[in-house]
Structures are given as structure tokens and as C-alpha cells.
Tab-separated table of C-alpha atoms in Angstrom:
chain	number	residue	atom	x	y	z
X	1	MET	CA	81.353	133.341	94.360
X	2	THR	CA	81.256	129.765	92.828
X	3	ASP	CA	80.459	129.039	89.442
X	4	TYR	CA	78.105	126.279	88.493
X	5	PRO	CA	78.570	125.170	85.335
X	6	ILE	CA	75.785	123.405	83.455
X	7	PRO	CA	76.098	120.752	80.525
X	8	ALA	CA	73.752	122.449	76.981
X	9	MET	CA	70.957	119.884	77.185
X	10	ASP	CA	71.960	118.651	73.713
X	11	ASP	CA	75.017	117.763	74.111
X	12	VAL	CA	73.641	115.353	77.575
X	13	GLU	CA	73.479	111.669	76.630
X	14	LEU	CA	70.500	109.791	78.075
X	15	VAL	CA	72.646	107.001	80.126
X	16	GLU	CA	74.753	109.945	81.972
X	17	VAL	CA	70.581	111.620	83.104
X	18	LEU	CA	69.459	107.416	84.024
X	19	ARG	CA	72.988	106.830	86.225
X	20	ALA	CA	72.145	110.077	87.751
X	21	VAL	CA	68.222	109.154	88.433
X	22	ALA	CA	69.331	105.830	89.230
X	23	ASP	CA	70.043	106.295	93.298
X	24	PRO	CA	67.534	106.221	95.737
X	25	ILE	CA	67.804	109.930	97.178
X	26	ARG	CA	68.729	111.618	93.823
X	27	LEU	CA	65.690	110.445	92.963
X	28	GLN	CA	63.771	111.331	95.650
X	29	ILE	CA	65.748	114.677	95.062
X	30	VAL	CA	64.364	114.982	90.880
X	31	ARG	CA	60.364	113.885	92.741
X	32	VAL	CA	60.733	116.847	94.939
X	33	LEU	CA	61.962	119.296	91.672
X	34	ALA	CA	59.277	118.055	89.444
X	35	ASP	CA	57.015	120.865	90.287
X	36	GLY	CA	59.989	123.184	88.482
X	37	ARG	CA	60.062	125.519	91.135
X	38	PRO	CA	63.417	126.574	92.370
X	39	HIS	CA	63.976	125.161	96.405
X	40	PRO	CA	66.367	125.800	98.277
X	41	LYS	CA	69.327	123.514	98.786
X	42	SER	CA	69.154	123.304	102.629
X	43	MET	CA	65.358	123.036	102.674
X	44	THR	CA	64.130	120.398	105.128
X	45	GLU	CA	61.743	118.908	102.715
X	46	TRP	CA	63.797	116.979	100.917
X	47	GLY	CA	62.855	113.583	102.367
X	48	VAL	CA	65.406	112.197	103.250
X	49	ASP	CA	67.631	111.340	106.522
X	50	VAL	CA	71.069	112.010	105.053
X	51	GLN	CA	73.820	114.744	105.820
X	52	LYS	CA	74.852	117.383	104.135
X	53	SER	CA	77.958	116.502	102.551
X	54	THR	CA	76.183	113.858	100.944
X	55	MET	CA	73.416	116.456	99.732
X	56	ALA	CA	75.248	118.152	98.269
X	57	HIS	CA	77.128	115.860	96.336
X	58	HIS	CA	73.918	114.895	95.007
X	59	PHE	CA	73.186	117.840	93.807
X	60	LYS	CA	76.092	118.338	91.653
X	61	THR	CA	75.653	114.836	90.138
X	62	LEU	CA	72.692	115.762	88.759
X	63	ARG	CA	73.917	119.290	88.360
X	64	GLU	CA	76.067	117.697	86.276
X	65	ALA	CA	74.226	115.391	84.237
X	66	GLY	CA	72.441	118.262	83.075
X	67	LEU	CA	69.160	117.150	84.776
X	68	THR	CA	69.068	120.243	87.201
X	69	ARG	CA	70.176	123.979	87.855
X	70	THR	CA	71.682	125.962	90.846
X	71	ILE	CA	70.292	129.427	90.840
X	72	VAL	CA	72.203	131.706	93.512
X	73	SER	CA	70.543	135.314	94.480
X	74	GLY	CA	73.015	136.540	98.447
X	75	ARG	CA	72.743	133.834	100.872
X	76	THR	CA	70.223	131.583	98.961
X	77	HIS	CA	71.605	129.259	96.265
X	78	GLU	CA	68.257	127.084	95.016
X	79	ILE	CA	67.750	123.808	92.973
X	80	GLN	CA	66.331	123.369	89.699
X	81	LEU	CA	65.368	120.845	87.160
X	82	ARG	CA	65.794	121.981	83.755
X	83	ARG	CA	61.514	120.801	83.198
X	84	ASP	CA	61.613	121.844	79.970
X	85	GLU	CA	64.568	121.466	78.001
X	86	LEU	CA	64.356	117.977	80.158
X	87	ASP	CA	61.246	117.213	78.572
X	88	GLU	CA	61.905	119.094	74.927
X	89	ARG	CA	64.992	116.361	75.111
X	90	PHE	CA	63.620	112.820	76.737
X	91	PRO	CA	59.887	113.138	76.247
X	92	GLY	CA	57.704	111.022	78.566
X	93	LEU	CA	61.662	110.635	81.043
X	94	VAL	CA	60.534	112.575	83.971
X	95	GLU	CA	56.838	112.117	84.050
X	96	ALA	CA	57.655	108.132	83.993
X	97	LEU	CA	59.949	109.181	86.927
X	98	LEU	CA	57.179	110.277	88.952
X	99	ARG	CA	55.508	107.120	88.544
X	100	ASP	CA	55.749	104.209	90.659
P	1	MET	CA	68.363	72.316	82.726
P	2	THR	CA	69.380	75.810	83.036
P	3	ASP	CA	67.033	77.595	85.116
P	4	TYR	CA	66.392	81.847	84.633
P	5	PRO	CA	64.518	82.912	87.362
P	6	ILE	CA	62.747	86.825	86.999
P	7	PRO	CA	61.809	88.870	90.290
P	8	ALA	CA	57.782	89.340	90.481
P	9	MET	CA	57.283	93.393	88.807
P	10	ASP	CA	55.406	93.936	91.592
P	11	ASP	CA	59.153	93.162	93.817
P	12	VAL	CA	61.253	95.551	90.738
P	13	GLU	CA	62.318	98.835	91.852
P	14	LEU	CA	61.838	101.930	89.515
P	15	VAL	CA	65.634	102.255	91.196
P	16	GLU	CA	66.554	99.214	89.805
P	17	VAL	CA	65.180	99.240	86.836
P	18	LEU	CA	67.060	102.059	85.688
P	19	ARG	CA	70.023	101.377	87.335
P	20	ALA	CA	70.158	98.608	85.393
P	21	VAL	CA	69.996	100.417	81.975
P	22	ALA	CA	71.993	103.061	83.209
P	23	ASP	CA	74.407	101.415	80.775
P	24	PRO	CA	74.810	101.706	76.745
P	25	ILE	CA	74.475	98.417	75.427
P	26	ARG	CA	72.080	97.138	77.855
P	27	LEU	CA	70.248	100.317	76.899
P	28	GLN	CA	70.991	99.698	73.747
P	29	ILE	CA	69.203	95.854	74.328
P	30	VAL	CA	66.247	97.134	75.128
P	31	ARG	CA	65.527	99.054	72.175
P	32	VAL	CA	65.958	95.853	69.909
P	33	LEU	CA	64.097	93.835	72.557
P	34	ALA	CA	61.507	96.791	72.727
P	35	ASP	CA	58.995	95.343	70.509
P	36	GLY	CA	58.194	93.093	72.729
P	37	ARG	CA	58.847	89.880	70.757
P	38	PRO	CA	61.601	87.237	71.777
P	39	HIS	CA	65.252	87.455	69.877
P	40	PRO	CA	67.941	84.769	70.029
P	41	LYS	CA	70.106	85.532	72.353
P	42	SER	CA	73.219	84.105	69.784
P	43	MET	CA	71.082	87.382	67.016
P	44	THR	CA	73.827	89.239	65.203
P	45	GLU	CA	71.995	92.630	64.719
P	46	TRP	CA	71.674	93.502	68.273
P	47	GLY	CA	74.047	96.138	67.257
P	48	VAL	CA	76.476	96.519	69.584
P	49	ASP	CA	80.607	94.636	69.253
P	50	VAL	CA	81.188	93.383	72.826
P	51	GLN	CA	82.337	89.217	73.849
P	52	LYS	CA	79.253	86.912	74.044
P	53	SER	CA	80.590	86.526	77.859
P	54	THR	CA	80.059	90.066	77.979
P	55	MET	CA	76.773	89.988	76.589
P	56	ALA	CA	75.178	86.850	78.610
P	57	HIS	CA	76.245	89.364	81.846
P	58	HIS	CA	74.229	92.148	80.573
P	59	PHE	CA	71.298	89.883	79.660
P	60	LYS	CA	71.832	88.137	82.941
P	61	THR	CA	71.765	91.556	84.841
P	62	LEU	CA	68.746	92.953	82.527
P	63	ARG	CA	66.288	89.480	84.240
P	64	GLU	CA	67.525	89.644	87.474
P	65	ALA	CA	66.912	93.607	88.036
P	66	GLY	CA	62.916	92.605	85.856
P	67	LEU	CA	63.240	94.177	82.765
P	68	THR	CA	62.998	90.559	80.838
P	69	ARG	CA	62.841	86.662	80.521
P	70	THR	CA	64.816	84.465	79.128
P	71	ILE	CA	62.574	81.885	76.077
P	72	VAL	CA	64.309	78.269	76.504
P	73	SER	CA	63.226	75.955	73.226
P	74	GLY	CA	65.897	72.700	72.817
P	75	ARG	CA	69.141	75.829	71.664
P	76	THR	CA	67.806	78.203	71.905
P	77	HIS	CA	67.835	80.345	73.953
P	78	GLU	CA	66.050	83.597	73.586
P	79	ILE	CA	65.005	86.905	75.563
P	80	GLN	CA	62.045	89.211	75.638
P	81	LEU	CA	61.224	91.954	77.556
P	82	ARG	CA	58.399	92.245	79.936
P	83	ARG	CA	56.597	95.071	78.181
P	84	ASP	CA	53.328	94.653	79.113
P	85	GLU	CA	54.677	93.924	82.714
P	86	LEU	CA	56.886	96.902	82.646
P	87	ASP	CA	54.328	99.238	80.381
P	88	GLU	CA	51.805	98.557	83.611
P	89	ARG	CA	54.703	98.795	86.300
P	90	PHE	CA	56.156	101.783	84.939
P	91	PRO	CA	53.295	103.791	82.184
P	92	GLY	CA	56.403	105.787	79.998
P	93	LEU	CA	58.895	104.852	80.973
P	94	VAL	CA	60.294	102.029	78.284
P	95	GLU	CA	58.044	104.659	75.414
P	96	ALA	CA	61.475	107.496	77.831
P	97	LEU	CA	64.261	104.340	77.136
P	98	LEU	CA	63.291	104.765	73.093
P	99	ARG	CA	63.643	108.155	71.933
P	100	ASP	CA	66.644	109.623	72.215
């Protein structure tokens, strides 16, 4: 079974979060995830037109930067924004990313 | 006389702003500038320990990304955050950058 470790939110640095979202595709992924619900990795509604392997790279970058978690249930892999934790650690940041 | 062009705020993209602040030194500069007042480039209170040429590069990056303007008066060069414009274009973003 593949493991998807995430950093403790207290260890997450703002600069790393900014670096992660300073990319048009990853910003778009965060916006889709902003509802706080788990979304299947395979969903076609990401609104971006890139290879699966590219998406896998972006998902990994977001997870390692502390923005998301991966939920595995059977064959389904879902991505979820750590919205509550992010809002507590970086008040107003996620909200600001949605407003452009 | 050196010219310091800045992009129109309507042309500034959120991703470019995020890229500009996704750097520990530039984030620190933005925090110092967050009071909205002009600060002399030469000030020693930036709170960072880097070469003058490195600072010049960071100032340029911030200006070209749309975050700051340079005010030249005689020999004095001052940097100012385009705070009001940024707050209107990207509500809550600058505020979120100050909170870590």
C-alpha cells in the first residue's frame, strides 16, 4: 500500500505554501478543492488539460507543501484540501486565493 | 534618469504575485512595506542580511510583478507597496501574508 505522508501543520511554512500555489495548475486545483470535500484524483472536472503524470506531480507538490491530504479507500484515491487547518494556521490565505 | 515601469494592476495575475512573494526575502520586504509608506531602498531595517545587488534583484522582481512602485526624488530611491491597488485587486491577500 502506498503511503501519503503529510507534514504537521505547525511545521508548514507560509513561503512553502506560496511556492506551491504559485503555479496556474496547482492554483486551479486548490480552487476546485476549496469546498473542503475529498475529490477523486481521476475527476475530469479539474479544469486543466494536462497529462495524468503531470497531475500526479502537482498533487504530490501540494501534499508535501502541507496543503492537501490523500485519502485512500480501496482503489479510489481522493484529494482533500486541509482547509480547516490552513484557515487556522494562515487566516484568510485560502480565501484570498479564490478571489481573482 | 532611470525609469521604473510598473504594470497596470488590471494586468497583474495572481500567480505572478504569488511567485514574487514565494521567497523568504521578498516576503520579508513586503511585510516591511505593508504599512503602505515609501521606504528608502537603502534602509537597514529590511531585516535581511543580503548583498545590495541581491536586494536590487528582489526589488525589481517585486516591482515587475506589480507589487511595488519606485519613487525617485533626487538621489533618494524609495520603494512603496501598491497596497490600495493590491487590496482592491486581490482582497485579503496582503493581509494574509502578514499573519504568519
